[in-house]
Amino acid sequence: MADFIPGSDLARTFYDEVVAGAIDRPHTACLIGEGSEVQGYDDERSRDHEWGPRLQLFVAAADVDDVTQAVRSAVPPEHRGYPTHWFSLAEGHVSDHLEITTTELWMSTRLPTVPTLEPDTADWLTIPQQHLRQLTAGEVFHDGLGELSRLRTNYAWYPMDVWCWLLACQWHLIGQALPLLGRTLETSDVRGAQLLAGRLAGLMMEMAFLQEQVYRPYAKWFGRAFAELQAAGDLGPLIDRILVGHDDDAIAQAQLLLGRCHDELGITEQVGPRMEQFTVGIGDAVRPYPVLNTGEYIDASVASIGDRALRDLPRVGSLDQLTHADDTLITFTDWPAALAERYRAQLSS
């Protein structure tokens, strides 16, 4: 097999050296959607399936047939030492891996949870971050149509109200987990404490993605993408300490760090992070478990939301916060669409 070439580089040379010269119509050429090479995470192992010279070509509907014929007749058997035809899971047989279609049709089949028209709040809450990342990551080699650039700009990050609500919901999730961890330790449930510590570590990493306005990928690339965040420099070592074993100081320092990062965003009133004993909220019960003042961060985030309907929505979070949002759920079921209708009903009630 030829020496490894990152998939994005292979796609770029495939377009520049083979495909571009065969097209005489306005078009967009890119490598987006699924695939580790879209994220820049591919390596030698990635070559064992659905990997090689490939890209998407978007053209006007009237040009699809002509462009398809012209381009496919120009594709050689190999490019840079890699075959241009191999088994396609989507086609069920050996074929090239040029997706030649319209922008709208590709979006509706490959990223069906992402509307090509203006999304409303319910849409934003039910688009998996994995799909938003697949749209906004990857390379665009040529955009003569301009449609893809418009979509990537429109979906670069959440609208301010939605962002604040997601932050509030993430603080809610963290705040829910903290006292549970304290109680398991008090009852000597070491295994339960480790499970909760791991969940808390994941929730804090998710918060870092939200704070840095970076869509998070699914579980396989979650840790690697986190390592690319600015927060990884300070938060990463604390997360490592939490995952290795129970570490009260690391948990407290990680929470305080996220609180300071929230305040530095400047999108809500300043809160000021502090550790305090857990107030149960029933009677005068106070338990000696150190927790962050997450309630104040929730209140500050909600107060910054202009849309009253969203402000009053139960803090269940978006699709990713509410559920595991794995590939089967978001690709092969109607749950995102059904959940959007549920959010829409709640927002309009």
XYZ file of N, CA, C and O in Angstrom, residues 14-161:
592
model
N -6.652 15.209 -5.284
C -7.594 14.532 -6.177
C -8.440 15.564 -6.927
O -8.658 15.445 -8.143
N -8.882 16.582 -6.203
C -9.650 17.641 -6.854
C -8.766 18.461 -7.794
O -9.108 18.660 -8.968
N -7.630 18.927 -7.292
C -6.769 19.809 -8.087
C -6.245 19.128 -9.343
O -6.204 19.735 -10.420
N -5.842 17.865 -9.228
C -5.130 17.203 -10.317
C -6.024 16.372 -11.238
O -5.641 16.091 -12.374
N -7.201 15.986 -10.755
C -8.054 15.100 -11.548
C -9.410 15.713 -11.858
O -9.832 15.795 -13.014
N -10.089 16.151 -10.812
C -11.498 16.520 -10.953
C -11.705 17.917 -11.519
O -12.538 18.126 -12.412
N -10.951 18.893 -11.032
C -11.204 20.290 -11.411
C -11.165 20.495 -12.919
O -11.999 21.219 -13.487
N -10.215 19.866 -13.588
C -10.078 20.065 -15.027
C -11.194 19.458 -15.843
O -11.336 19.777 -17.039
N -11.992 18.579 -15.226
C -13.079 17.929 -15.956
C -14.413 18.653 -15.806
O -15.416 18.243 -16.410
N -14.451 19.737 -15.016
C -15.709 20.442 -14.745
C -15.693 21.808 -15.420
O -14.762 22.593 -15.219
N -16.723 22.086 -16.181
C -16.849 23.404 -16.814
C -18.128 24.114 -16.372
O -18.643 24.988 -17.059
N -18.654 23.714 -15.224
C -19.887 24.301 -14.672
C -19.605 24.867 -13.283
O -18.680 24.411 -12.596
N -20.390 25.838 -12.829
C -20.252 26.307 -11.438
C -20.437 25.136 -10.482
O -21.356 24.328 -10.649
N -19.568 25.052 -9.478
C -19.630 23.893 -8.591
C -18.967 24.207 -7.256
O -18.251 25.203 -7.109
N -19.220 23.325 -6.313
C -18.554 23.350 -5.015
C -17.881 22.004 -4.822
O -18.493 20.961 -5.054
N -16.623 22.020 -4.415
C -15.881 20.789 -4.142
C -15.405 20.830 -2.698
O -14.849 21.825 -2.245
N -15.612 19.739 -1.965
C -15.290 19.741 -0.543
C -15.116 18.326 -0.027
O -15.418 17.347 -0.727
N -14.643 18.222 1.198
C -14.622 16.968 1.937
C -15.196 17.261 3.311
O -14.512 17.779 4.198
N -16.480 16.972 3.474
C -17.179 17.209 4.733
C -17.961 15.947 5.080
O -17.866 14.940 4.400
N -18.731 15.990 6.174
C -19.570 14.865 6.553
C -18.835 13.855 7.413
O -18.001 14.207 8.240
N -19.140 12.580 7.218
C -18.558 11.523 8.023
C -17.111 11.255 7.608
O -16.691 11.600 6.512
N -16.390 10.601 8.492
C -15.030 10.195 8.191
C -14.017 10.875 9.083
O -14.072 12.089 9.290
N -13.090 10.089 9.596
C -12.064 10.654 10.477
C -11.205 11.679 9.758
O -10.709 12.621 10.375
N -11.040 11.530 8.435
C -10.210 12.483 7.705
C -10.840 13.865 7.636
O -10.139 14.867 7.484
N -12.173 13.937 7.759
C -12.846 15.237 7.787
C -12.413 16.016 9.029
O -12.229 17.237 8.987
N -12.225 15.303 10.139
C -11.804 15.936 11.380
C -10.282 16.092 11.470
O -9.776 16.729 12.396
N -9.555 15.486 10.524
C -8.106 15.507 10.595
C -7.549 14.488 11.558
O -6.415 14.621 12.035
N -8.323 13.421 11.845
C -7.922 12.431 12.828
C -7.567 11.087 12.194
O -7.360 10.102 12.909
N -7.508 10.999 10.895
C -7.238 9.717 10.262
C -5.759 9.350 10.366
O -4.890 10.218 10.498
N -5.483 8.046 10.327
C -4.119 7.536 10.337
C -4.097 6.249 9.519
O -5.056 5.937 8.801
N -3.013 5.507 9.617
C -2.886 4.291 8.816
C -4.051 3.334 9.041
O -4.531 2.689 8.108
N -4.526 3.217 10.272
C -5.635 2.320 10.584
C -6.907 2.718 9.842
O -7.716 1.850 9.467
N -7.092 3.991 9.586
C -8.313 4.485 8.950
C -8.484 3.942 7.538
O -9.599 3.957 6.990
N -7.415 3.460 6.940
C -7.461 3.035 5.549
C -8.188 1.706 5.347
O -8.367 1.268 4.204
N -8.642 1.064 6.446
C -9.243 -0.260 6.288
C -10.705 -0.222 5.846
O -11.288 -1.254 5.537
N -11.325 0.966 5.813
C -12.702 1.039 5.306
C -13.065 2.475 4.940
O -12.667 3.418 5.612
N -13.802 2.596 3.848
C -14.375 3.882 3.417
C -13.343 5.006 3.407
O -13.638 6.132 3.824
N -12.152 4.715 2.955
C -11.076 5.712 2.970
C -10.320 5.637 1.654
O -10.010 4.550 1.155
N -10.005 6.773 1.078
C -9.259 6.845 -0.173
C -9.554 8.152 -0.874
O -10.125 9.078 -0.273
N -9.191 8.291 -2.141
C -9.473 9.532 -2.873
C -10.987 9.728 -3.019
O -11.659 8.962 -3.709
N -11.512 10.708 -2.333
C -12.955 10.951 -2.377
C -13.242 12.408 -2.086
O -12.425 13.116 -1.484
N -14.412 12.876 -2.496
C -14.867 14.221 -2.170
C -16.317 14.375 -2.601
O -16.892 13.495 -3.237
N -16.902 15.495 -2.208
C -18.247 15.839 -2.641
C -18.169 16.943 -3.699
O -17.350 17.877 -3.574
N -19.008 16.824 -4.723
C -19.155 17.856 -5.744
C -20.615 18.280 -5.775
O -21.502 17.459 -6.022
N -20.868 19.546 -5.503
C -22.224 20.070 -5.559
C -22.366 20.956 -6.793
O -21.524 21.840 -7.040
N -23.411 20.712 -7.544
C -23.689 21.489 -8.758
C -25.184 21.786 -8.815
O -25.962 21.288 -7.997
N -25.590 22.595 -9.783
C -27.018 22.841 -9.988
C -27.684 21.540 -10.416
O -27.062 20.677 -11.053
N -28.967 21.405 -10.098
C -29.688 20.167 -10.414
C -29.612 19.828 -11.899
O -29.455 18.661 -12.276
N -29.687 20.849 -12.753
C -29.666 20.620 -14.195
C -28.312 20.142 -14.692
O -28.204 19.615 -15.812
N -27.260 20.311 -13.880
C -25.906 19.952 -14.310
C -25.420 18.612 -13.758
O -24.326 18.161 -14.119
N -26.199 17.976 -12.911
C -25.725 16.764 -12.234
C -25.314 15.685 -13.227
O -24.218 15.109 -13.136
N -26.161 15.375 -14.181
C -25.872 14.278 -15.110
C -24.644 14.566 -15.958
O -23.773 13.693 -16.124
N -24.555 15.773 -16.518
C -23.420 16.105 -17.380
C -22.108 16.107 -16.603
O -21.084 15.592 -17.076
N -22.125 16.686 -15.402
C -20.911 16.731 -14.598
C -20.504 15.328 -14.161
O -19.312 14.967 -14.176
N -21.475 14.517 -13.796
C -21.187 13.140 -13.397
C -20.479 12.383 -14.514
O -19.461 11.712 -14.297
N -20.995 12.499 -15.725
C -20.394 11.799 -16.860
C -18.988 12.308 -17.155
O -18.055 11.521 -17.361
N -18.831 13.629 -17.126
C -17.529 14.213 -17.450
C -16.473 13.856 -16.413
O -15.341 13.487 -16.748
N -16.830 13.950 -15.163
C -15.860 13.711 -14.098
C -15.495 12.241 -14.020
O -14.306 11.874 -13.942
N -16.498 11.378 -14.045
C -16.206 9.952 -13.893
C -15.404 9.400 -15.064
O -14.621 8.468 -14.899
N -15.554 9.984 -16.229
C -14.761 9.534 -17.365
C -13.308 9.978 -17.252
O -12.427 9.435 -17.934
N -13.044 10.966 -16.380
C -11.685 11.484 -16.219
C -10.935 10.848 -15.055
O -9.735 11.069 -14.895
N -11.632 10.064 -14.237
C -11.003 9.484 -13.041
C -10.115 8.299 -13.423
O -10.590 7.339 -14.032
N -8.844 8.353 -13.069
C -7.933 7.241 -13.376
C -8.130 6.094 -12.377
O -8.794 6.263 -11.347
N -7.537 4.934 -12.653
C -7.670 3.807 -11.709
C -7.060 4.097 -10.343
O -7.542 3.581 -9.337
N -5.991 4.911 -10.317
C -5.327 5.230 -9.059
C -5.042 6.722 -8.973
O -4.933 7.403 -9.992
N -4.917 7.193 -7.742
C -4.452 8.561 -7.500
C -3.487 8.532 -6.330
O -3.818 8.044 -5.253
N -2.281 9.012 -6.568
C -1.225 9.027 -5.549
C -0.998 7.642 -4.921
O -0.736 7.524 -3.720
N -1.145 6.615 -5.743
C -0.892 5.260 -5.279
C -2.077 4.573 -4.638
O -1.965 3.413 -4.214
N -3.211 5.235 -4.563
C -4.409 4.652 -3.962
C -5.477 4.421 -5.027
O -5.690 5.280 -5.897
N -6.169 3.276 -4.987
C -7.240 3.030 -5.960
C -8.359 4.047 -5.801
O -8.697 4.455 -4.689
N -8.939 4.451 -6.912
C -10.041 5.417 -6.880
C -11.399 4.719 -6.802
O -12.416 5.383 -6.652
N -11.398 3.398 -6.921
C -12.639 2.630 -6.811
C -12.435 1.545 -5.746
O -11.439 0.817 -5.776
N -13.354 1.459 -4.828
C -13.337 0.401 -3.825
C -14.762 0.188 -3.346
O -15.677 0.934 -3.708
N -14.955 -0.842 -2.496
C -16.318 -1.183 -2.084
C -16.959 -0.022 -1.347
O -16.387 0.537 -0.403
N -18.165 0.327 -1.775
C -18.925 1.403 -1.147
C -20.052 0.808 -0.317
O -20.891 0.069 -0.844
N -20.053 1.120 0.964
C -21.120 0.633 1.826
C -22.462 1.190 1.382
O -23.479 0.500 1.399
N -22.472 2.460 0.949
C -23.724 3.095 0.525
C -24.250 2.484 -0.773
O -25.462 2.266 -0.922
N -23.341 2.174 -1.713
C -23.760 1.641 -3.009
C -23.930 0.123 -2.981
O -24.652 -0.452 -3.791
N -23.202 -0.526 -2.089
C -23.278 -1.978 -2.019
C -22.422 -2.688 -3.049
O -22.562 -3.901 -3.246
N -21.520 -1.969 -3.698
C -20.627 -2.567 -4.693
C -19.418 -1.657 -4.867
O -19.360 -0.556 -4.300
N -18.463 -2.113 -5.649
C -17.272 -1.314 -5.906
C -17.630 -0.129 -6.786
O -18.310 -0.276 -7.809
N -17.196 1.061 -6.380
C -17.476 2.267 -7.168
C -16.483 3.349 -6.770
O -15.708 3.181 -5.821
N -16.505 4.453 -7.520
C -15.740 5.605 -7.054
C -16.482 6.221 -5.867
O -17.615 5.852 -5.561
N -15.818 7.139 -5.200
C -16.429 7.750 -4.023
C -16.544 9.254 -4.220
O -16.234 10.053 -3.341
N -17.045 9.598 -5.395
C -17.407 10.969 -5.719
C -18.899 11.124 -5.509
O -19.699 10.426 -6.141
N -19.280 12.009 -4.625
C -20.697 12.283 -4.405
C -21.048 13.522 -5.224
O -20.737 14.648 -4.835
N -21.666 13.321 -6.350
C -21.979 14.406 -7.275
C -23.480 14.639 -7.229
O -24.275 13.818 -7.701
N -23.878 15.755 -6.648
C -25.294 16.016 -6.418
C -25.479 17.502 -6.138
O -24.562 18.298 -6.331
N -26.656 17.882 -5.686
C -26.901 19.277 -5.283
C -26.608 19.421 -3.794
O -26.635 18.440 -3.041
N -26.328 20.631 -3.383
C -26.077 20.893 -1.966
C -27.267 20.460 -1.116
O -27.116 19.787 -0.094
N -28.459 20.834 -1.563
C -29.665 20.548 -0.779
C -29.916 19.050 -0.656
O -30.250 18.552 0.421
N -29.738 18.311 -1.759
C -29.998 16.872 -1.708
C -28.959 16.175 -0.835
O -29.302 15.267 -0.060
N -27.695 16.600 -0.930
C -26.675 15.989 -0.086
C -26.984 16.244 1.381
O -26.874 15.329 2.214
N -27.356 17.463 1.723
C -27.675 17.783 3.107
C -28.847 16.944 3.603
O -28.831 16.444 4.738
N -29.851 16.771 2.785
C -31.050 16.055 3.222
C -30.798 14.571 3.425
O -31.506 13.922 4.204
N -29.790 14.020 2.747
C -29.506 12.593 2.882
C -28.356 12.305 3.841
O -28.370 11.292 4.541
N -27.352 13.185 3.889
C -26.177 12.945 4.720
C -26.252 13.628 6.083
O -25.726 13.128 7.071
N -26.844 14.791 6.145
C -27.007 15.521 7.405
C -28.470 15.953 7.544
O -28.785 17.140 7.568
N -29.376 14.979 7.652
C -30.811 15.307 7.613
C -31.302 16.105 8.805
O -32.392 16.689 8.745
N -30.532 16.148 9.900
C -30.976 16.907 11.071
C -30.662 18.390 10.953
O -31.081 19.172 11.807
N -29.919 18.785 9.911
C -29.497 20.177 9.755
C -30.332 20.825 8.655
O -30.135 20.535 7.469
N -31.272 21.717 8.987
C -32.104 22.349 7.961
C -31.274 23.260 7.054
O -30.363 23.947 7.520
N -31.606 23.266 5.767
C -30.934 24.198 4.858
C -31.601 25.566 4.890
O -31.010 26.548 4.449
N -32.830 25.619 5.392
C -33.516 26.899 5.594
C -33.252 27.383 7.017
O -32.672 26.680 7.836
N -33.698 28.580 7.326
C -33.426 29.193 8.633
C -33.964 28.319 9.765
O -35.169 28.061 9.858
N -33.118 27.815 10.650
C -33.594 26.966 11.748
C -34.253 27.791 12.844
O -33.840 28.924 13.111
N -35.294 27.229 13.461
C -35.852 27.890 14.635
C -35.183 27.312 15.887
O -34.293 26.463 15.805
N -35.605 27.780 17.050
C -34.964 27.345 18.287
C -35.074 25.840 18.485
O -34.111 25.180 18.894
N -36.240 25.273 18.173
C -36.426 23.831 18.331
C -35.464 23.061 17.431
O -34.938 22.019 17.822
N -35.246 23.558 16.218
C -34.273 22.911 15.336
C -32.882 22.915 15.971
O -32.194 21.892 15.995
N -32.461 24.069 16.471
C -31.135 24.179 17.079
C -30.964 23.180 18.218
O -29.883 22.621 18.416
N -32.016 22.954 18.986
C -31.923 22.082 20.154
C -31.867 20.610 19.785
O -31.526 19.772 20.626
N -32.202 20.283 18.536
C -32.253 18.866 18.150
C -31.267 18.527 17.035
O -31.312 17.423 16.495
N -30.374 19.429 16.698
C -29.298 19.094 15.762
C -28.137 18.540 16.581
O -27.590 19.243 17.428
N -27.749 17.299 16.381
C -26.619 16.756 17.134
C -25.344 17.558 16.840
O -25.072 17.918 15.693
N -24.578 17.830 17.869
C -23.317 18.541 17.651
C -22.419 17.769 16.689
O -21.645 18.377 15.929
N -22.530 16.462 16.699
C -21.762 15.644 15.771
C -22.055 16.050 14.327
O -21.149 16.130 13.483
N -23.317 16.295 14.006
C -23.682 16.701 12.654
C -23.246 18.134 12.359
O -22.811 18.444 11.241
N -23.359 19.006 13.334
C -22.890 20.377 13.144
C -21.385 20.396 12.909
O -20.876 21.180 12.094
N -20.680 19.530 13.591
C -19.228 19.446 13.394
C -18.903 18.892 12.010
O -17.963 19.330 11.357
N -19.667 17.903 11.558
C -19.437 17.338 10.234
C -19.673 18.363 9.128
O -19.023 18.298 8.075
N -20.563 19.311 9.358
C -20.808 20.363 8.378
C -19.732 21.432 8.409
O -19.255 21.883 7.356
N -19.327 21.839 9.586
C -18.437 22.995 9.713
C -16.963 22.627 9.708
O -16.105 23.489 9.530
N -16.642 21.348 9.928
C -15.250 20.898 9.819
C -14.986 20.470 8.378
O -15.845 20.587 7.500
N -13.817 19.945 8.128
C -13.496 19.520 6.777
C -13.062 20.691 5.907
O -13.108 21.849 6.327
N -12.657 20.376 4.693
C -12.110 21.394 3.794
C -13.030 21.660 2.614
O -13.657 20.744 2.078
N -13.091 22.916 2.218
C -13.785 23.325 0.999
C -12.706 23.735 0.005
O -11.958 24.682 0.243
N -12.607 23.018 -1.086
C -11.552 23.274 -2.064
C -11.948 24.346 -3.078
O -11.097 25.045 -3.621
N -13.236 24.442 -3.323
C -13.755 25.446 -4.264
C -15.233 25.616 -3.966
O -15.938 24.630 -3.737
N -15.713 26.842 -3.932
C -17.138 27.070 -3.645
C -17.719 28.078 -4.631
O -18.051 29.202 -4.273
N -17.830 27.649 -5.856
C -18.394 28.511 -6.881
C -19.871 28.779 -6.702
O -20.390 29.782 -7.199
N -20.581 27.900 -5.983
C -22.015 28.095 -5.755
C -22.290 29.014 -4.565
O -23.298 29.705 -4.531
N -21.434 28.960 -3.563
C -21.607 29.795 -2.380
C -22.571 29.247 -1.353
O -22.663 29.772 -0.244
N -23.286 28.191 -1.696
C -24.310 27.659 -0.783
C -23.673 27.031 0.460
O -24.179 27.215 1.574
N -22.609 26.305 0.269
C -21.981 25.645 1.404
C -21.353 26.654 2.354
O -21.466 26.516 3.583
N -20.725 27.674 1.813
C -20.142 28.712 2.674
C -21.218 29.391 3.504
O -21.014 29.693 4.686
N -22.373 29.626 2.895
C -23.481 30.245 3.627
C -23.933 29.338 4.761
O -24.136 29.797 5.897
N -24.080 28.052 4.491
C -24.506 27.116 5.525
C -23.487 27.041 6.656
O -23.844 27.055 7.837
N -22.216 26.978 6.302
C -21.184 26.868 7.325
C -21.113 28.140 8.173
O -20.854 28.074 9.382
N -21.361 29.274 7.559
C -21.402 30.523 8.326
C -22.615 30.544 9.248
O -22.508 30.900 10.430
N -23.769 30.154 8.722
C -25.001 30.174 9.519
C -24.931 29.218 10.711
O -25.550 29.469 11.753
N -24.196 28.128 10.553
C -24.121 27.116 11.606
C -22.781 27.122 12.338
O -22.428 26.147 13.009
N -22.043 28.223 12.238
C -20.735 28.293 12.887
C -20.847 28.090 14.393
O -19.985 27.467 15.017
N -21.908 28.618 15.005
C -22.161 28.407 16.428
C -23.611 28.759 16.729
O -24.309 29.358 15.917
N -24.037 28.378 17.934
C -25.421 28.586 18.343
C -25.768 30.071 18.453
O -24.908 30.892 18.812
N -27.034 30.432 18.200
C -27.484 31.791 18.527
C -27.296 32.051 20.029
O -27.293 31.109 20.830
N -27.143 33.298 20.397
C -26.808 33.638 21.780
C -27.797 33.068 22.789
O -27.396 32.507 23.820
N -29.096 33.187 22.527
C -30.081 32.665 23.478
C -29.915 31.157 23.677
O -29.977 30.648 24.806
